[in-house]
CSV table of N, CA, C and O in Angstrom, one decimal:
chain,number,residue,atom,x,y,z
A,691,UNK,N,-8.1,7.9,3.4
A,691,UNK,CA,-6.8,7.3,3.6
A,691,UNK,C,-6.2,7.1,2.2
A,691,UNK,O,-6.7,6.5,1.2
A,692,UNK,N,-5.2,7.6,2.3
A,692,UNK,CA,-4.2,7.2,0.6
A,692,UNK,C,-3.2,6.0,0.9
A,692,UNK,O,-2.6,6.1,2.0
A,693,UNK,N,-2.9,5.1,0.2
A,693,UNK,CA,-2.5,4.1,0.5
A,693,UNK,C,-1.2,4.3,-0.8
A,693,UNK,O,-1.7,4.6,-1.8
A,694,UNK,N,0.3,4.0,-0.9
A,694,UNK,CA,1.1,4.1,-1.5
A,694,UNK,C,1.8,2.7,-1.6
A,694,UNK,O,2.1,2.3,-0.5
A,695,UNK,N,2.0,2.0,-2.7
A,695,UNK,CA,3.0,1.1,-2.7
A,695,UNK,C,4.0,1.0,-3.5
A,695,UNK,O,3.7,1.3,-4.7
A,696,UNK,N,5.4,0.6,-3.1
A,696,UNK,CA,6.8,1.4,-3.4
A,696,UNK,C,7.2,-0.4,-3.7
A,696,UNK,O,7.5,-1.4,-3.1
A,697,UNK,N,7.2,-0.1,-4.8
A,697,UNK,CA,8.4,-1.6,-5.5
A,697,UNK,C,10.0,-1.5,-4.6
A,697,UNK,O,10.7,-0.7,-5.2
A,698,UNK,N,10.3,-1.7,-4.0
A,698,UNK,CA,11.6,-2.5,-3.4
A,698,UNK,C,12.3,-2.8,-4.5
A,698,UNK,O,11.9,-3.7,-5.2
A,699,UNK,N,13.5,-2.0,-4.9
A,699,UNK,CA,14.7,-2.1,-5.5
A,699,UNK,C,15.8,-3.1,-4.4
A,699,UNK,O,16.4,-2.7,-3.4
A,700,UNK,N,16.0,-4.6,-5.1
A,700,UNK,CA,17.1,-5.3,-4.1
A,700,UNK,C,18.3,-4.5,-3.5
A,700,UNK,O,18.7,-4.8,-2.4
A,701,UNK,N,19.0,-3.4,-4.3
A,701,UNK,CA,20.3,-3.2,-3.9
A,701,UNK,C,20.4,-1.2,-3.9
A,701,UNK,O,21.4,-0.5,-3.8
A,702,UNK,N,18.8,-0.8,-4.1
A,702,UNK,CA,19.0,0.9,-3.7
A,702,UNK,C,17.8,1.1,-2.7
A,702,UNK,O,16.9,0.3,-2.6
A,703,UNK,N,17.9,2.5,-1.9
A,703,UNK,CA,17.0,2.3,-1.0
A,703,UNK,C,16.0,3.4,-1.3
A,703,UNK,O,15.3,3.8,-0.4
A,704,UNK,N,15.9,3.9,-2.9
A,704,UNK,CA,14.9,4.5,-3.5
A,704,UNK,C,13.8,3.0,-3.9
A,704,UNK,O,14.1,1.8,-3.9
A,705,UNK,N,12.3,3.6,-4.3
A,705,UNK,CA,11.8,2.3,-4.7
A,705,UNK,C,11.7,2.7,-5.8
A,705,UNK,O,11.4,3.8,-6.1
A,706,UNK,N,11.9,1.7,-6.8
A,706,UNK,CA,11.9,1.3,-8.3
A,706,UNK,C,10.9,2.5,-8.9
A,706,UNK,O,11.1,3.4,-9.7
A,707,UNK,N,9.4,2.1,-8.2
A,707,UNK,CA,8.2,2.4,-8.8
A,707,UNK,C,7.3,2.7,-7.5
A,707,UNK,O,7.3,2.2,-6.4
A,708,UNK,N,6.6,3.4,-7.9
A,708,UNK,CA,5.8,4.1,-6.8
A,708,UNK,C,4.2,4.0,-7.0
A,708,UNK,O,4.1,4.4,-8.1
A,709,UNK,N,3.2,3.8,-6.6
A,709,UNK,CA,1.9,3.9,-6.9
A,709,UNK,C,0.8,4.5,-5.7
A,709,UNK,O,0.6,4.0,-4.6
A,710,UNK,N,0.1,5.6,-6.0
A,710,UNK,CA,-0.5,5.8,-5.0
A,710,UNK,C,-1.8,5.6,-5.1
A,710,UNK,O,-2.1,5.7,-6.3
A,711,UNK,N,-2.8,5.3,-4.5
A,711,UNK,CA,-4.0,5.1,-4.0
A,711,UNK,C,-4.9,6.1,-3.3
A,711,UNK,O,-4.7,6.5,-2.1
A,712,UNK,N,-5.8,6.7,-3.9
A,712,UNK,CA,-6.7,7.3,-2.8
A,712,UNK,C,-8.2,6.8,-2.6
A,712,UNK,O,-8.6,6.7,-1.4
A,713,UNK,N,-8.9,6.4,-3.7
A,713,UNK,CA,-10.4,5.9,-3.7
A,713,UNK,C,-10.7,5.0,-4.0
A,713,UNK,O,-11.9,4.8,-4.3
A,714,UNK,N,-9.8,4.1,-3.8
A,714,UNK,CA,-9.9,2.5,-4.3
A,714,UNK,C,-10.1,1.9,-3.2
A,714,UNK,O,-9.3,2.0,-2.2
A,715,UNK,N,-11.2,1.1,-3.4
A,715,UNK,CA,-12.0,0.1,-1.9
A,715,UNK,C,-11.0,-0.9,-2.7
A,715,UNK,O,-10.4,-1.6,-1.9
A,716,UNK,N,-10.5,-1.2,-4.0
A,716,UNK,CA,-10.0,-2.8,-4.0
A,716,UNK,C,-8.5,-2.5,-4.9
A,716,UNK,O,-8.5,-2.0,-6.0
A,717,UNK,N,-7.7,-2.7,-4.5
A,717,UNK,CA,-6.0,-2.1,-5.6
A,717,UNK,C,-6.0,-4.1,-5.7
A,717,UNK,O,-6.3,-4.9,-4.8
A,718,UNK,N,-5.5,-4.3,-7.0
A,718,UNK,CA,-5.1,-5.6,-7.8
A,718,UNK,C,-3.9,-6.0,-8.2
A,718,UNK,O,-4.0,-5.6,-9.4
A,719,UNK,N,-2.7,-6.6,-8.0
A,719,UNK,CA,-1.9,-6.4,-8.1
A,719,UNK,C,-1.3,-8.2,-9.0
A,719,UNK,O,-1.5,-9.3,-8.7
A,720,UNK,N,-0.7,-7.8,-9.7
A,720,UNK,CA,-0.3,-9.2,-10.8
A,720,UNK,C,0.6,-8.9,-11.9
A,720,UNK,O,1.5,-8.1,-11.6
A,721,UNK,N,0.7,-9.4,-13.0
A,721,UNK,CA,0.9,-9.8,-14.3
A,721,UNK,C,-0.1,-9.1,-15.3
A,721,UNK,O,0.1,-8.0,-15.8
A,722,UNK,N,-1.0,-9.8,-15.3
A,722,UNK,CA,-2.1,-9.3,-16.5
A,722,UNK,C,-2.3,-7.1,-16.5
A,722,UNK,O,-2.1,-6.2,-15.7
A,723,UNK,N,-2.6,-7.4,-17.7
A,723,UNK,CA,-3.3,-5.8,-17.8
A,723,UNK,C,-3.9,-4.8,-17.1
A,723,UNK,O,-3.8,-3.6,-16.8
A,724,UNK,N,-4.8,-6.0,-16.8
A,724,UNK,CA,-6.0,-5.2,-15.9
A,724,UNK,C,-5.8,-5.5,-14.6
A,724,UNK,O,-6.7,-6.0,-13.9
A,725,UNK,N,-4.7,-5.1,-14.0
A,725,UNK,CA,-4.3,-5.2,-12.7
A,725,UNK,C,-4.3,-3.6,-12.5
A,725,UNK,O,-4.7,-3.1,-13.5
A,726,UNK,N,-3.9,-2.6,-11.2
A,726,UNK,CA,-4.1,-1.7,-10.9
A,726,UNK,C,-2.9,-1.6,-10.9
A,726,UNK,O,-2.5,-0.4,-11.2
A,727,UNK,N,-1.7,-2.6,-10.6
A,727,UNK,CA,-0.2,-2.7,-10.1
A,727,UNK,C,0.6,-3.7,-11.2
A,727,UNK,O,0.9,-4.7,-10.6
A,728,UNK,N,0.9,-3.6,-12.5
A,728,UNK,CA,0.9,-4.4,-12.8
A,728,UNK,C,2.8,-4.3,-13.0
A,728,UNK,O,3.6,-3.5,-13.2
A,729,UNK,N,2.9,-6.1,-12.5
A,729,UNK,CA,4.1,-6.4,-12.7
A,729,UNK,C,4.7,-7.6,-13.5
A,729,UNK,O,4.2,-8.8,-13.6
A,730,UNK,N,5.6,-7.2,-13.9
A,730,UNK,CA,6.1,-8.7,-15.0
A,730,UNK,C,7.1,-9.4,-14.5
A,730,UNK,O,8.3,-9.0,-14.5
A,731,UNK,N,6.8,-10.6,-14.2
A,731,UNK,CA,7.7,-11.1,-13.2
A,731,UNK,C,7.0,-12.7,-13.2
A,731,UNK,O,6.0,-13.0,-12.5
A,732,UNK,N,7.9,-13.5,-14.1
A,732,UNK,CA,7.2,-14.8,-14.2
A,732,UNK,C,7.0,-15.7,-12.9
A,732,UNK,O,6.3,-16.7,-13.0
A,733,UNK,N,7.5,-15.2,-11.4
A,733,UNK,CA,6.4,-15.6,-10.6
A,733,UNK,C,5.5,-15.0,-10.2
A,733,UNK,O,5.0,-15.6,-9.4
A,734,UNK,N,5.2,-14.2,-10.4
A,734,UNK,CA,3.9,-13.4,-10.1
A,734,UNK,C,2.6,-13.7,-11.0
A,734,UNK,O,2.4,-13.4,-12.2
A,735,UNK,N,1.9,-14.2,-10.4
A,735,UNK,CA,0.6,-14.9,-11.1
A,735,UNK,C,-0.1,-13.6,-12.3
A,735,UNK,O,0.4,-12.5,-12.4
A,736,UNK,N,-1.0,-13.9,-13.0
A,736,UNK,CA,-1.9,-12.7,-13.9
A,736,UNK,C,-2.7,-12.0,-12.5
A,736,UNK,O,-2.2,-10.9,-12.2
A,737,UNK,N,-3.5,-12.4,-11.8
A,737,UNK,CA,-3.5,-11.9,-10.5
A,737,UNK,C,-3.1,-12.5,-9.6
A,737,UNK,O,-3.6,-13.6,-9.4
A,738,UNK,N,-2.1,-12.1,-8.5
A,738,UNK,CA,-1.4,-12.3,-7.6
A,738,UNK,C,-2.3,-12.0,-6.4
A,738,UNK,O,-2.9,-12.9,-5.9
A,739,UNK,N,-2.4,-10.6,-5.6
A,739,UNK,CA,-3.0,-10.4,-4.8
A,739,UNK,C,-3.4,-9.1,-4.3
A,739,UNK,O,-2.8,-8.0,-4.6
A,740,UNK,N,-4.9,-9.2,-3.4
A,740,UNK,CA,-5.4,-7.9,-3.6
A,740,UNK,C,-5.3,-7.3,-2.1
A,740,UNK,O,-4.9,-7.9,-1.1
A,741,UNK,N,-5.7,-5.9,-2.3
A,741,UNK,CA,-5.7,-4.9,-0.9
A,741,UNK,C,-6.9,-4.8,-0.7
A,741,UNK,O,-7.5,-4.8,-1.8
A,742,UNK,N,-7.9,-4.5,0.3
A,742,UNK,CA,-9.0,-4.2,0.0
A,742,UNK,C,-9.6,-3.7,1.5
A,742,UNK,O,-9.5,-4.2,2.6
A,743,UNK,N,-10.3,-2.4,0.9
A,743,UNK,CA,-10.4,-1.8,1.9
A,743,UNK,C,-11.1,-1.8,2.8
A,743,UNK,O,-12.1,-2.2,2.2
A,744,UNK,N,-11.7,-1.7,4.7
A,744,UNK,CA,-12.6,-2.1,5.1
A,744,UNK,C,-12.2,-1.1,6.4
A,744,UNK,O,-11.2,-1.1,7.1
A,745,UNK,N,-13.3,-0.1,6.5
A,745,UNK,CA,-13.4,1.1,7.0
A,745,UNK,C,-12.0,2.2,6.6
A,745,UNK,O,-11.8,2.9,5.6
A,746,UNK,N,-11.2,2.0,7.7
A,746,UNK,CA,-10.2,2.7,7.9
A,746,UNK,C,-9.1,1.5,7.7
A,746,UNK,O,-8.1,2.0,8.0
A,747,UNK,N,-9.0,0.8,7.5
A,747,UNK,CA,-8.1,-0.5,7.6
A,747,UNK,C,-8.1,-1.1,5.9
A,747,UNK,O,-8.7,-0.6,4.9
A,748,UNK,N,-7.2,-2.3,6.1
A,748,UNK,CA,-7.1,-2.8,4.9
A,748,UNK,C,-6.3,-4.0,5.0
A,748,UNK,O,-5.1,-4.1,5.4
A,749,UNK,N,-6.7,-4.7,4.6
A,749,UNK,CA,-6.4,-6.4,4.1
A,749,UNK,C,-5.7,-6.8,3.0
A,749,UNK,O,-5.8,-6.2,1.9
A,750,UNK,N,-4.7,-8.3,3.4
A,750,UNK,CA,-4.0,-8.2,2.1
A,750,UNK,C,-4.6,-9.8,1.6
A,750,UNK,O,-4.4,-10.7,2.4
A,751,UNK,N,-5.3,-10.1,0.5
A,751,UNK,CA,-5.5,-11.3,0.5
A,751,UNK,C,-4.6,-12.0,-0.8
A,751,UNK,O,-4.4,-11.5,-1.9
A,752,UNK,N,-4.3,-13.2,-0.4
A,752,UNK,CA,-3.2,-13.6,-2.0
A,752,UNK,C,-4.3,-14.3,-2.6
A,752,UNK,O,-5.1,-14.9,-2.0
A,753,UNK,N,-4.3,-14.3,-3.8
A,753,UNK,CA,-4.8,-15.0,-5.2
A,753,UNK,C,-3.7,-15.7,-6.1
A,753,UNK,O,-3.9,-16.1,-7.3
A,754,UNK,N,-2.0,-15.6,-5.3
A,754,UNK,CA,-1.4,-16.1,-6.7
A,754,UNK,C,-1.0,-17.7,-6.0
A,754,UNK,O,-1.0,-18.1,-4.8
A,755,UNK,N,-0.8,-18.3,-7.1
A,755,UNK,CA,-0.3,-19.5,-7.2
A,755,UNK,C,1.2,-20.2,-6.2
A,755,UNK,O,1.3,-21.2,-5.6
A,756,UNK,N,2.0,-19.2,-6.4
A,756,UNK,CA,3.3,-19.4,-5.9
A,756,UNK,C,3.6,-18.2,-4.8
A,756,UNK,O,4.5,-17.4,-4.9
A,757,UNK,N,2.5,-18.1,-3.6
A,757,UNK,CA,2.1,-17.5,-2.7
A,757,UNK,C,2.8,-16.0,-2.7
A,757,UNK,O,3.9,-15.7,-3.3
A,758,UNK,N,2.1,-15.2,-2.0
A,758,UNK,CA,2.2,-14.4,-1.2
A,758,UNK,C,3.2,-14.3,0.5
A,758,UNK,O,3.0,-15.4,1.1
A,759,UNK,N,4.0,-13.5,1.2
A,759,UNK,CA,4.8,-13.8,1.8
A,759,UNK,C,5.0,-12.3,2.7
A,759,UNK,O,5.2,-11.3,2.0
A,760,UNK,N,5.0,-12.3,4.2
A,760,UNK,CA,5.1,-11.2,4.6
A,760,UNK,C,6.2,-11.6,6.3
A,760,UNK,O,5.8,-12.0,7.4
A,761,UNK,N,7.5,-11.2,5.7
A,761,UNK,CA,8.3,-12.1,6.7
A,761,UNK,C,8.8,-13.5,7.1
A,761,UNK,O,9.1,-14.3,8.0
A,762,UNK,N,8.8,-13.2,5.5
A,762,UNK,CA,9.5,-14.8,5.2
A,762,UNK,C,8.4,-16.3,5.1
A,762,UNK,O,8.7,-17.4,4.8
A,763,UNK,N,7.2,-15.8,5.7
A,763,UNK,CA,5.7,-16.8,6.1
A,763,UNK,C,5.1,-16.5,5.2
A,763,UNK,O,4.8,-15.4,4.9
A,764,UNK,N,4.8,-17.6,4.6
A,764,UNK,CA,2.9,-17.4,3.4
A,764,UNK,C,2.1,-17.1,4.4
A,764,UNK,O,2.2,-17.3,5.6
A,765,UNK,N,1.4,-16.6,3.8
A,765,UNK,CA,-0.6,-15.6,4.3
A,765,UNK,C,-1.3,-16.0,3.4
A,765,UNK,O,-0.7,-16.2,2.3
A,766,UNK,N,-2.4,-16.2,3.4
A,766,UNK,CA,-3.5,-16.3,3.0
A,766,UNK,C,-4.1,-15.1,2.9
A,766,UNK,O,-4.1,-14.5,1.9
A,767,UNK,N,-4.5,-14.5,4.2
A,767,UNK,CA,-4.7,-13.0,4.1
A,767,UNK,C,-4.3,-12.6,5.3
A,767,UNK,O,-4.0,-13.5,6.0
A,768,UNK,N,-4.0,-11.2,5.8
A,768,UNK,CA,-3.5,-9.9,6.6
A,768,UNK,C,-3.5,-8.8,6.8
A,768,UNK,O,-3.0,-8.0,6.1
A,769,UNK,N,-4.1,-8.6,7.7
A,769,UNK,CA,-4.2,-6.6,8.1
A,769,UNK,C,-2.9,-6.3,7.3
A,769,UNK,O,-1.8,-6.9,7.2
A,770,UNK,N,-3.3,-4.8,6.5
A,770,UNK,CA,-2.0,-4.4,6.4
A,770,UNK,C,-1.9,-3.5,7.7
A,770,UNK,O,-2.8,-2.9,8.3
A,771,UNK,N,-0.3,-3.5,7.9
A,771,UNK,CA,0.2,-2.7,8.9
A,771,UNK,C,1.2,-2.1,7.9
A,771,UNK,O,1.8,-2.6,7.0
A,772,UNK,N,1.4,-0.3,8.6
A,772,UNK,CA,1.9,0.7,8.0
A,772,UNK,C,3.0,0.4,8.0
A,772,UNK,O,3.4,0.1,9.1
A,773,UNK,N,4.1,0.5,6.7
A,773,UNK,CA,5.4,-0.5,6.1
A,773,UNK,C,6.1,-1.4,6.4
A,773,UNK,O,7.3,-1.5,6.7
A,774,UNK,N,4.9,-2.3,6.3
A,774,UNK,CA,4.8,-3.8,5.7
A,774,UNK,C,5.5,-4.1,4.3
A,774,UNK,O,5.2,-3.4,3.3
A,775,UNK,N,6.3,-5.0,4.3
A,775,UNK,CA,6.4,-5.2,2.8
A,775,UNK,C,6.3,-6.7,2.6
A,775,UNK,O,6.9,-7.6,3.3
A,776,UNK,N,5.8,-6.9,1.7
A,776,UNK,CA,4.8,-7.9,1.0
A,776,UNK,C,6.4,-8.7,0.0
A,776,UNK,O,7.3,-8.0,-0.4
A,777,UNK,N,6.3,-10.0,0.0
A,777,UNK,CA,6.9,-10.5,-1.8
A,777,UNK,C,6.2,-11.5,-2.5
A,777,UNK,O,5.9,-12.6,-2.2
A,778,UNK,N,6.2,-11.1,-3.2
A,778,UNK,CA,5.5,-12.0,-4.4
A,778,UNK,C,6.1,-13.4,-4.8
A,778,UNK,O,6.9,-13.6,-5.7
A,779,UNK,N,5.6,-14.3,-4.1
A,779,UNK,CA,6.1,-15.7,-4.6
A,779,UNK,C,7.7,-15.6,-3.7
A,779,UNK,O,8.4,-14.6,-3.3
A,780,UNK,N,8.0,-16.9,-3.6
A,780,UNK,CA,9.2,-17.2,-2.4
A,780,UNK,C,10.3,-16.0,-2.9
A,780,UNK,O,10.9,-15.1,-2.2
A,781,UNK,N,10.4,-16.2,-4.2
A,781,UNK,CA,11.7,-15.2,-4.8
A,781,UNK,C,11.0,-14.2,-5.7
A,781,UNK,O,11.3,-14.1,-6.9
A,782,UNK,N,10.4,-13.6,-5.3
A,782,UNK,CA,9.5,-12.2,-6.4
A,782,UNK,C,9.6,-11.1,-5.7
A,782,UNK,O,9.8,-11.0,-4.5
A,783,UNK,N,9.3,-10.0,-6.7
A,783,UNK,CA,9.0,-8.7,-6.3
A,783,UNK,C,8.4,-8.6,-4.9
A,783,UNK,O,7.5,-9.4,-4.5
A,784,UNK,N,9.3,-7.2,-3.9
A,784,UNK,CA,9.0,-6.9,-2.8
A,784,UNK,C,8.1,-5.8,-2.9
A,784,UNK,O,8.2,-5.2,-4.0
A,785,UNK,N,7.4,-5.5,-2.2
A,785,UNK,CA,6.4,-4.4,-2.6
A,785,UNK,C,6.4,-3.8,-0.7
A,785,UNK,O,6.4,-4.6,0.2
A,786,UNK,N,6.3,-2.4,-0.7
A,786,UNK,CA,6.0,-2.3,0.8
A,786,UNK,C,4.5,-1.0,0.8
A,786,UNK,O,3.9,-0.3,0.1
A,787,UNK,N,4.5,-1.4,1.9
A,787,UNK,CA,2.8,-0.9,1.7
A,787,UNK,C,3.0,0.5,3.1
A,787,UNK,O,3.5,0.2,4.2
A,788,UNK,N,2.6,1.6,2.6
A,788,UNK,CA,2.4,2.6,3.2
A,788,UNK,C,0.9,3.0,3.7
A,788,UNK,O,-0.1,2.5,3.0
A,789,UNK,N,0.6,4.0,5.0
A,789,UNK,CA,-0.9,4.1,4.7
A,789,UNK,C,-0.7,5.7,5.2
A,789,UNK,O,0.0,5.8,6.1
A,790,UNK,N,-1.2,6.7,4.7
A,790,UNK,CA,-1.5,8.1,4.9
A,790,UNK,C,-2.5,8.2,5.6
A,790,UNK,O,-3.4,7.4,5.4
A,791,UNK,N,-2.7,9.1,6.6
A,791,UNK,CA,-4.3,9.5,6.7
A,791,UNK,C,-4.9,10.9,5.5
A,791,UNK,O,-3.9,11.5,5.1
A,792,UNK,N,-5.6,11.3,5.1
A,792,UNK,CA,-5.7,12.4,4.7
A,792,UNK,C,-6.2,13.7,4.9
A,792,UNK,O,-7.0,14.4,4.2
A,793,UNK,N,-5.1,13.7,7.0
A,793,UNK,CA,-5.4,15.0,7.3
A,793,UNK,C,-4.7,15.9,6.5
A,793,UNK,O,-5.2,17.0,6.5
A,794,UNK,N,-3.8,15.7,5.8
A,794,UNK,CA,-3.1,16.8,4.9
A,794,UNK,C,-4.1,17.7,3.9
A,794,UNK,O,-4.2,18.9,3.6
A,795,UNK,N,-4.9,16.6,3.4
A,795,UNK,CA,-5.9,17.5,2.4
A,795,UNK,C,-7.0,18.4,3.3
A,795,UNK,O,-7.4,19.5,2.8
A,796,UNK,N,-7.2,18.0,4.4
A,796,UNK,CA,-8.2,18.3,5.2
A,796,UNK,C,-7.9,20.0,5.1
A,796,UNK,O,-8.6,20.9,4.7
A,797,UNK,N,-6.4,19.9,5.7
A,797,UNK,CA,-5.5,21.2,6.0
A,797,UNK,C,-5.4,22.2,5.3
A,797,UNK,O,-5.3,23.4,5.6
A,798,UNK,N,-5.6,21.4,4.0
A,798,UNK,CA,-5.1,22.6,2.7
A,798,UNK,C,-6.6,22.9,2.2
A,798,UNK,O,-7.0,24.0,1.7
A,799,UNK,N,-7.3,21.8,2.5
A,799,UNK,CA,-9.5,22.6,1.8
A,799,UNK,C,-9.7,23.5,2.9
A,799,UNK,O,-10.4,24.5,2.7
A,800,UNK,N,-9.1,23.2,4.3
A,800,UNK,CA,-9.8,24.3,5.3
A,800,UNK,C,-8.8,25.4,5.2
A,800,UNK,O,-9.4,26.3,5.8
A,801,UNK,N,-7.6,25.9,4.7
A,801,UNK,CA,-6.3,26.7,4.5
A,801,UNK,C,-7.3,27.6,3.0
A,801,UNK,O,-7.5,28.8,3.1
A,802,UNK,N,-7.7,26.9,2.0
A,802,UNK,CA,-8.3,27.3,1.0
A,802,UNK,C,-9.4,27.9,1.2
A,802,UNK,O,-9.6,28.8,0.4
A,803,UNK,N,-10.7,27.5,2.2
A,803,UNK,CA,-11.7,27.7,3.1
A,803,UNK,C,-12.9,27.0,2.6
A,803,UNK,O,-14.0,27.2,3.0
A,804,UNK,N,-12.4,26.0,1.6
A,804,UNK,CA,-13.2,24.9,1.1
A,804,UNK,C,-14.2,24.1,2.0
A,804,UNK,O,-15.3,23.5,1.5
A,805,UNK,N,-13.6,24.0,3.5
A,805,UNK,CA,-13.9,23.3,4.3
A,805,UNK,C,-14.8,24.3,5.5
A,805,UNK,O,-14.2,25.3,5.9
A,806,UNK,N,-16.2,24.1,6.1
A,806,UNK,CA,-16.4,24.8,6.7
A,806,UNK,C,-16.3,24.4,8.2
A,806,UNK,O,-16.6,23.2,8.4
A,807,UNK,N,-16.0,25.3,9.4
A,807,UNK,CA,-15.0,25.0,10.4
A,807,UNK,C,-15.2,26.2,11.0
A,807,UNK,O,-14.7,26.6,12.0
């Protein structure tokens, strides 16, 4: 599963910034450095909140201070559902969360004959 998240520009309907995911059981998303997603945005905690993966599915849990928000409601945590978008703290960065499956790669290793079938 590849998981993409697209920064929400307020006033275009390209996203700012784009990030994709393919092997990460845990994506980090905050302030600080060592985030996976890092955003600068004085409400957004050093870590804010994480994704984390569990089978085929995936969870959003908040860690920031000046919450987490998915439809106007704080979460604690949440299945992600395929574009969902997330904001950071009451007035912060929107983020929307995509999920791929990765029959496409499947297509192109068995198209290559990588794949045996």
């Amino acid at each position: 599963m590849v998981i993409t998240l697209n920064l929400v520009h307020p006033t275009q309907t390209a996203p700012s910034q784009s990030w994709d995911f393919q092997d990460q059981d845990v994506i980090r998303i905050g302030r600080s450095p060592d985030n996976h997603v890092i955003l600068y945005s004085a409400v957004v905690s050093r870590h804010h909140v994480e994704l984390h993966r569990i089978g085929c599915n995936w969870k959003i849990v908040n860690l920031g201070t000046n919450g987490t928000y998915v439809n106007d409601s704080p979460i604690i945590q949440s299945p992600v559902i395929d574009g969902m978008i997330l904001r950071l703290a009451r007035s912060g960065p929107q983020i929307q969360i995509q999920k791929k499956a990765r029959e496409f790669e499947n297509v192109r290793k068995h198209r290559e004959g990588l794949l045996a079938g």
